[in-house]
């Protein structure tokens, strides 16, 4: 239900476009790792994934379960509350592992929170916490990197500015882009796993930001990221030009 709601609401507040790597696959039992920049981006990512025929189980801050109506919907649909900095966080990983074992795709925000900056500009993903690496290590699930850009155009900054952004978004309808990268198999120690996942999501984010004209990184910088990531993944697949995804019929 949440995916359907997001699919209806997101086009009302922005212009969403979606692209994928040529070798991108959203197979059952995969972990989807996305960058987190705004309160709006979970709905944006979920709407983008629904266009690709996927409705993931979402790992989200436990406080959302206290929001009337939303909390009930999250619980009813089997999404996973995450209690940050608490021993109960391990329970969240248990629930995620079980969901993956049942063939669900699990969406995780490995940064563990929103950036503290107030401006609406794009910036590379922040430091990843260890939860993603631990979940991949425990389950052996592939990680599908997802990068979104433009969510901060919808809402960002102070509480007042965020509310104003939400109210005016239907009039402004800012451009948003979500890019889905090819899945990666994480290996090695936990630090290496985390670094490789972070690089993969950064590449996806760079692609999305470039599509919006927010980022014009030199090709050399992009190539260095891809080369490092390819070596770490154990596959030398070069990421080629992206293609706009269409809703399945």
mmCIF file of C-alpha atoms in Angstrom:
data_model
loop_
_atom_site.group_PDB
_atom_site.id
_atom_site.type_symbol
_atom_site.label_atom_id
_atom_site.label_comp_id
_atom_site.label_asym_id
_atom_site.label_seq_id
_atom_site.Cartn_x
_atom_site.Cartn_y
_atom_site.Cartn_z
ATOM 1 C CA UNK A 1 0.000 0.000 0.000
ATOM 2 C CA UNK A 2 2.790 2.448 0.870
ATOM 3 C CA UNK A 3 4.393 1.875 -2.523
ATOM 4 C CA UNK A 4 1.088 2.627 -4.247
ATOM 5 C CA UNK A 5 0.585 5.769 -2.161
ATOM 6 C CA UNK A 6 4.110 6.963 -2.947
ATOM 7 C CA UNK A 7 3.524 6.241 -6.616
ATOM 8 C CA UNK A 8 0.482 8.534 -6.546
ATOM 9 C CA UNK A 9 1.831 11.322 -4.317
ATOM 10 C CA UNK A 10 5.360 11.693 -5.702
ATOM 11 C CA UNK A 11 4.283 12.797 -9.227
ATOM 12 C CA UNK A 12 2.108 15.452 -7.575
ATOM 13 C CA UNK A 13 5.079 17.158 -5.918
ATOM 14 C CA UNK A 14 7.945 16.574 -8.347
ATOM 15 C CA UNK A 15 8.988 15.309 -11.769
ATOM 16 C CA UNK A 16 10.574 11.931 -11.166
ATOM 17 C CA UNK A 17 12.741 10.172 -13.725
ATOM 18 C CA UNK A 18 14.371 6.773 -13.280
ATOM 19 C CA UNK A 19 17.353 5.130 -14.950
ATOM 20 C CA UNK A 20 19.242 1.872 -14.548
ATOM 21 C CA UNK A 21 22.628 0.443 -15.386
ATOM 22 C CA UNK A 22 22.425 -1.960 -18.351
ATOM 23 C CA UNK A 23 23.298 -4.855 -16.018
ATOM 24 C CA UNK A 24 21.060 -3.772 -13.129
ATOM 25 C CA UNK A 25 18.888 -6.513 -11.625
ATOM 26 C CA UNK A 26 16.441 -6.386 -8.727
ATOM 27 C CA UNK A 27 16.327 -10.065 -7.879
ATOM 28 C CA UNK A 28 14.299 -11.478 -4.956
ATOM 29 C CA UNK A 29 16.341 -11.619 -1.771
ATOM 30 C CA UNK A 30 18.492 -8.577 -2.624
ATOM 31 C CA UNK A 31 19.506 -5.705 -0.368
ATOM 32 C CA UNK A 32 18.802 -2.254 -1.820
ATOM 33 C CA UNK A 33 21.134 0.421 -0.443
ATOM 34 C CA UNK A 34 20.218 4.060 -1.089
ATOM 35 C CA UNK A 35 21.634 7.444 -0.117
ATOM 36 C CA UNK A 36 19.584 9.507 2.350
ATOM 37 C CA UNK A 37 19.415 13.298 1.990
ATOM 38 C CA UNK A 38 15.866 14.397 2.791
ATOM 39 C CA UNK A 39 12.671 13.410 4.561
ATOM 40 C CA UNK A 40 11.185 13.153 1.074
ATOM 41 C CA UNK A 41 13.605 10.670 -0.457
ATOM 42 C CA UNK A 42 12.182 7.407 0.982
ATOM 43 C CA UNK A 43 8.884 8.060 -0.814
ATOM 44 C CA UNK A 44 10.801 9.052 -3.953
ATOM 45 C CA UNK A 45 12.942 5.897 -3.939
ATOM 46 C CA UNK A 46 9.927 3.674 -3.216
ATOM 47 C CA UNK A 47 7.992 5.272 -6.098
ATOM 48 C CA UNK A 48 10.961 4.759 -8.427
ATOM 49 C CA UNK A 49 11.310 1.112 -7.422
ATOM 50 C CA UNK A 50 7.609 0.534 -7.993
ATOM 51 C CA UNK A 51 8.053 1.727 -11.571
ATOM 52 C CA UNK A 52 10.550 -1.118 -11.878
ATOM 53 C CA UNK A 53 8.054 -3.618 -10.460
ATOM 54 C CA UNK A 54 9.537 -3.804 -6.949
ATOM 55 C CA UNK A 55 7.927 -3.116 -3.558
ATOM 56 C CA UNK A 56 10.660 -3.545 -0.916
ATOM 57 C CA UNK A 57 10.525 -4.068 2.808
ATOM 58 C CA UNK A 58 11.852 -0.821 4.276
ATOM 59 C CA UNK A 59 14.192 -0.453 7.242
ATOM 60 C CA UNK A 60 13.309 2.902 8.814
ATOM 61 C CA UNK A 61 13.676 4.870 12.043
ATOM 62 C CA UNK A 62 11.506 3.358 14.774
ATOM 63 C CA UNK A 63 10.008 6.771 15.559
ATOM 64 C CA UNK A 64 7.923 6.558 12.394
ATOM 65 C CA UNK A 65 5.929 3.735 13.975
ATOM 66 C CA UNK A 66 4.608 6.287 16.498
ATOM 67 C CA UNK A 67 3.102 8.459 13.755
ATOM 68 C CA UNK A 68 -0.695 7.931 13.558
ATOM 69 C CA UNK A 69 -1.843 5.984 10.497
ATOM 70 C CA UNK A 70 1.680 5.760 9.082
ATOM 71 C CA UNK A 71 2.824 3.591 11.974
ATOM 72 C CA UNK A 72 -0.082 1.219 11.482
ATOM 73 C CA UNK A 73 0.611 0.942 7.768
ATOM 74 C CA UNK A 74 4.311 0.265 8.375
ATOM 75 C CA UNK A 75 3.524 -2.474 10.897
ATOM 76 C CA UNK A 76 0.781 -4.035 8.791
ATOM 77 C CA UNK A 77 3.014 -4.306 5.722
ATOM 78 C CA UNK A 78 5.946 -5.831 7.572
ATOM 79 C CA UNK A 79 8.417 -2.983 7.353
ATOM 80 C CA UNK A 80 11.251 -3.019 9.878
ATOM 81 C CA UNK A 81 11.726 -0.431 12.666
ATOM 82 C CA UNK A 82 15.333 0.437 13.499
ATOM 83 C CA UNK A 83 16.235 1.717 16.958
ATOM 84 C CA UNK A 84 19.485 3.656 16.531
ATOM 85 C CA UNK A 85 22.257 3.233 19.098
ATOM 86 C CA UNK A 86 20.395 0.577 21.053
ATOM 87 C CA UNK A 87 20.839 -3.154 21.610
ATOM 88 C CA UNK A 88 17.483 -3.602 19.878
ATOM 89 C CA UNK A 89 19.158 -2.658 16.593
ATOM 90 C CA UNK A 90 20.307 -6.289 16.360
ATOM 91 C CA UNK A 91 16.644 -7.318 16.292
ATOM 92 C CA UNK A 92 16.215 -5.169 13.184
ATOM 93 C CA UNK A 93 18.970 -7.097 11.420
ATOM 94 C CA UNK A 94 17.322 -10.371 12.426
ATOM 95 C CA UNK A 95 14.038 -9.209 10.882
ATOM 96 C CA UNK A 96 15.824 -8.031 7.727
ATOM 97 C CA UNK A 97 17.636 -11.360 7.362
ATOM 98 C CA UNK A 98 14.323 -13.216 7.686
ATOM 99 C CA UNK A 99 12.715 -10.970 5.059
ATOM 100 C CA UNK A 100 15.582 -11.635 2.642
ATOM 101 C CA UNK A 101 15.318 -15.358 3.274
ATOM 102 C CA UNK A 102 11.629 -15.199 2.322
ATOM 103 C CA UNK A 103 12.590 -13.584 -0.987
ATOM 104 C CA UNK A 104 11.734 -9.974 -0.172
ATOM 105 C CA UNK A 105 13.949 -7.103 -1.227
ATOM 106 C CA UNK A 106 15.045 -4.986 1.734
ATOM 107 C CA UNK A 107 15.692 -1.242 1.420
ATOM 108 C CA UNK A 108 18.303 0.093 3.845
ATOM 109 C CA UNK A 109 19.753 3.561 4.427
ATOM 110 C CA UNK A 110 23.279 2.756 5.520
ATOM 111 C CA UNK A 111 24.127 6.329 6.540
ATOM 112 C CA UNK A 112 21.801 5.882 9.492
ATOM 113 C CA UNK A 113 20.335 9.381 9.342
ATOM 114 C CA UNK A 114 20.007 12.656 7.483
ATOM 115 C CA UNK A 115 22.852 15.129 6.820
ATOM 116 C CA UNK A 116 22.939 18.142 9.126
ATOM 117 C CA UNK A 117 23.585 20.744 6.447
ATOM 118 C CA UNK A 118 20.839 23.276 5.718
ATOM 119 C CA UNK A 119 21.292 23.986 2.004
ATOM 120 C CA UNK A 120 19.452 22.182 -0.781
ATOM 121 C CA UNK A 121 22.525 21.318 -2.863
ATOM 122 C CA UNK A 122 23.710 17.812 -3.652
ATOM 123 C CA UNK A 123 26.560 16.146 -1.754
ATOM 124 C CA UNK A 124 28.096 12.677 -1.804
ATOM 125 C CA UNK A 125 26.694 10.060 0.591
ATOM 126 C CA UNK A 126 27.940 10.336 4.156
ATOM 127 C CA UNK A 127 29.808 7.671 6.099
ATOM 128 C CA UNK A 128 28.067 4.292 6.160
ATOM 129 C CA UNK A 129 27.421 2.483 9.420
ATOM 130 C CA UNK A 130 28.194 -1.212 9.696
ATOM 131 C CA UNK A 131 24.629 -2.544 9.504
ATOM 132 C CA UNK A 132 24.623 -3.004 5.729
ATOM 133 C CA UNK A 133 27.925 -4.900 5.744
ATOM 134 C CA UNK A 134 26.763 -7.094 8.627
ATOM 135 C CA UNK A 135 23.484 -7.906 6.896
ATOM 136 C CA UNK A 136 25.255 -8.797 3.633
ATOM 137 C CA UNK A 137 27.847 -10.863 5.494
ATOM 138 C CA UNK A 138 25.167 -12.746 7.390
ATOM 139 C CA UNK A 139 22.896 -13.486 4.431
ATOM 140 C CA UNK A 140 25.206 -13.463 1.399
ATOM 141 C CA UNK A 141 22.614 -11.272 -0.348
ATOM 142 C CA UNK A 142 23.753 -9.079 -3.248
ATOM 143 C CA UNK A 143 23.597 -5.317 -2.731
ATOM 144 C CA UNK A 144 21.833 -3.158 -5.326
ATOM 145 C CA UNK A 145 23.124 0.439 -5.113
ATOM 146 C CA UNK A 146 20.566 3.199 -5.606
ATOM 147 C CA UNK A 147 21.375 6.878 -5.926
ATOM 148 C CA UNK A 148 18.788 9.619 -5.753
ATOM 149 C CA UNK A 149 19.325 13.310 -6.439
ATOM 150 C CA UNK A 150 16.978 16.251 -6.094
ATOM 151 C CA UNK A 151 15.027 15.189 -2.991
ATOM 152 C CA UNK A 152 16.406 18.194 -1.116
ATOM 153 C CA UNK A 153 14.693 20.383 -3.699
ATOM 154 C CA UNK A 154 11.426 19.115 -2.249
ATOM 155 C CA UNK A 155 12.279 19.568 1.409
ATOM 156 C CA UNK A 156 15.454 20.371 3.358
ATOM 157 C CA UNK A 157 16.846 22.719 5.987
ATOM 158 C CA UNK A 158 15.099 23.945 9.137
ATOM 159 C CA UNK A 159 11.685 22.705 10.229
ATOM 160 C CA UNK A 160 10.016 25.840 8.885
ATOM 161 C CA UNK A 161 11.847 25.538 5.572
ATOM 162 C CA UNK A 162 10.945 21.861 5.268
ATOM 163 C CA UNK A 163 7.256 22.580 5.833
ATOM 164 C CA UNK A 164 7.386 25.420 3.313
ATOM 165 C CA UNK A 165 9.077 23.119 0.821
ATOM 166 C CA UNK A 166 6.370 20.489 1.150
ATOM 167 C CA UNK A 167 3.594 23.076 0.773
ATOM 168 C CA UNK A 168 5.106 24.700 -2.318
ATOM 169 C CA UNK A 169 6.415 21.519 -3.993
ATOM 170 C CA UNK A 170 3.196 20.864 -5.973
ATOM 171 C CA UNK A 171 3.587 24.305 -7.519
ATOM 172 C CA UNK A 172 7.331 24.035 -8.118
ATOM 173 C CA UNK A 173 7.440 20.332 -9.054
ATOM 174 C CA UNK A 174 11.249 20.068 -8.928
ATOM 175 C CA UNK A 175 13.115 17.531 -11.048
ATOM 176 C CA UNK A 176 14.199 14.380 -9.198
ATOM 177 C CA UNK A 177 16.233 11.488 -10.526
ATOM 178 C CA UNK A 178 16.797 7.966 -9.190
ATOM 179 C CA UNK A 179 19.464 5.687 -10.639
ATOM 180 C CA UNK A 180 19.698 1.945 -9.969
ATOM 181 C CA UNK A 181 23.134 0.398 -10.322
ATOM 182 C CA UNK A 182 24.230 -3.167 -10.992
ATOM 183 C CA UNK A 183 24.210 -5.495 -7.970
ATOM 184 C CA UNK A 184 27.481 -6.131 -6.175
ATOM 185 C CA UNK A 185 28.612 -9.105 -4.108
ATOM 186 C CA UNK A 186 30.395 -7.872 -1.000
ATOM 187 C CA UNK A 187 33.377 -9.845 0.266
ATOM 188 C CA UNK A 188 36.335 -9.379 2.570
ATOM 189 C CA UNK A 189 36.279 -7.833 6.029
ATOM 190 C CA UNK A 190 33.531 -5.624 7.359
ATOM 191 C CA UNK A 191 35.452 -2.408 6.708
ATOM 192 C CA UNK A 192 36.095 -3.377 3.092
ATOM 193 C CA UNK A 193 32.482 -4.457 2.597
ATOM 194 C CA UNK A 194 31.292 -1.110 3.905
ATOM 195 C CA UNK A 195 33.728 0.816 1.704
ATOM 196 C CA UNK A 196 32.729 -1.074 -1.437
ATOM 197 C CA UNK A 197 29.020 -0.566 -0.748
ATOM 198 C CA UNK A 198 29.600 3.135 -0.104
ATOM 199 C CA UNK A 199 31.497 3.477 -3.379
ATOM 200 C CA UNK A 200 28.739 1.698 -5.318
ATOM 201 C CA UNK A 201 26.043 3.980 -3.891
ATOM 202 C CA UNK A 202 28.252 7.018 -4.540
ATOM 203 C CA UNK A 203 28.589 6.038 -8.198
ATOM 204 C CA UNK A 204 24.798 5.658 -8.465
ATOM 205 C CA UNK A 205 24.306 9.038 -6.777
ATOM 206 C CA UNK A 206 26.822 10.699 -9.112
ATOM 207 C CA UNK A 207 24.898 9.336 -12.084
ATOM 208 C CA UNK A 208 21.610 10.683 -10.708
ATOM 209 C CA UNK A 209 23.099 14.078 -9.844
ATOM 210 C CA UNK A 210 24.694 14.354 -13.277
ATOM 211 C CA UNK A 211 21.323 13.679 -14.912
ATOM 212 C CA UNK A 212 19.952 16.709 -13.054
ATOM 213 C CA UNK A 213 22.907 18.887 -13.989
ATOM 214 C CA UNK A 214 23.868 19.080 -10.306
ATOM 215 C CA UNK A 215 27.238 17.451 -10.791
ATOM 216 C CA UNK A 216 29.822 17.652 -13.542
ATOM 217 C CA UNK A 217 32.655 15.620 -12.061
ATOM 218 C CA UNK A 218 35.676 15.148 -14.348
ATOM 219 C CA UNK A 219 35.654 11.845 -16.213
ATOM 220 C CA UNK A 220 38.932 10.959 -14.570
ATOM 221 C CA UNK A 221 37.326 11.161 -11.138
ATOM 222 C CA UNK A 222 34.413 8.996 -12.262
ATOM 223 C CA UNK A 223 36.750 6.468 -13.867
ATOM 224 C CA UNK A 224 38.824 6.226 -10.702
ATOM 225 C CA UNK A 225 35.715 5.406 -8.669
ATOM 226 C CA UNK A 226 34.560 2.798 -11.160
ATOM 227 C CA UNK A 227 38.000 1.219 -11.412
ATOM 228 C CA UNK A 228 38.393 0.971 -7.643
ATOM 229 C CA UNK A 229 34.910 -0.422 -7.234
ATOM 230 C CA UNK A 230 35.304 -2.939 -10.058
ATOM 231 C CA UNK A 231 38.483 -4.297 -8.520
ATOM 232 C CA UNK A 232 36.850 -4.615 -5.109
ATOM 233 C CA UNK A 233 33.771 -6.328 -6.464
ATOM 234 C CA UNK A 234 35.896 -8.865 -8.242
ATOM 235 C CA UNK A 235 34.308 -7.934 -11.549
ATOM 236 C CA UNK A 236 35.611 -5.510 -14.125
ATOM 237 C CA UNK A 237 32.251 -4.566 -15.590
ATOM 238 C CA UNK A 238 32.313 -0.980 -16.760
ATOM 239 C CA UNK A 239 29.129 0.996 -16.170
ATOM 240 C CA UNK A 240 27.891 2.345 -19.458
ATOM 241 C CA UNK A 241 25.302 5.003 -20.290
ATOM 242 C CA UNK A 242 22.014 4.815 -18.433
ATOM 243 C CA UNK A 243 18.580 4.219 -19.868
ATOM 244 C CA UNK A 244 15.276 5.564 -18.628
ATOM 245 C CA UNK A 245 13.168 2.866 -17.024
ATOM 246 C CA UNK A 246 9.567 2.308 -17.991
ATOM 247 C CA UNK A 247 6.758 1.133 -15.823
ATOM 248 C CA UNK A 248 6.055 -2.576 -16.431
ATOM 249 C CA UNK A 249 2.666 -3.275 -17.980
#
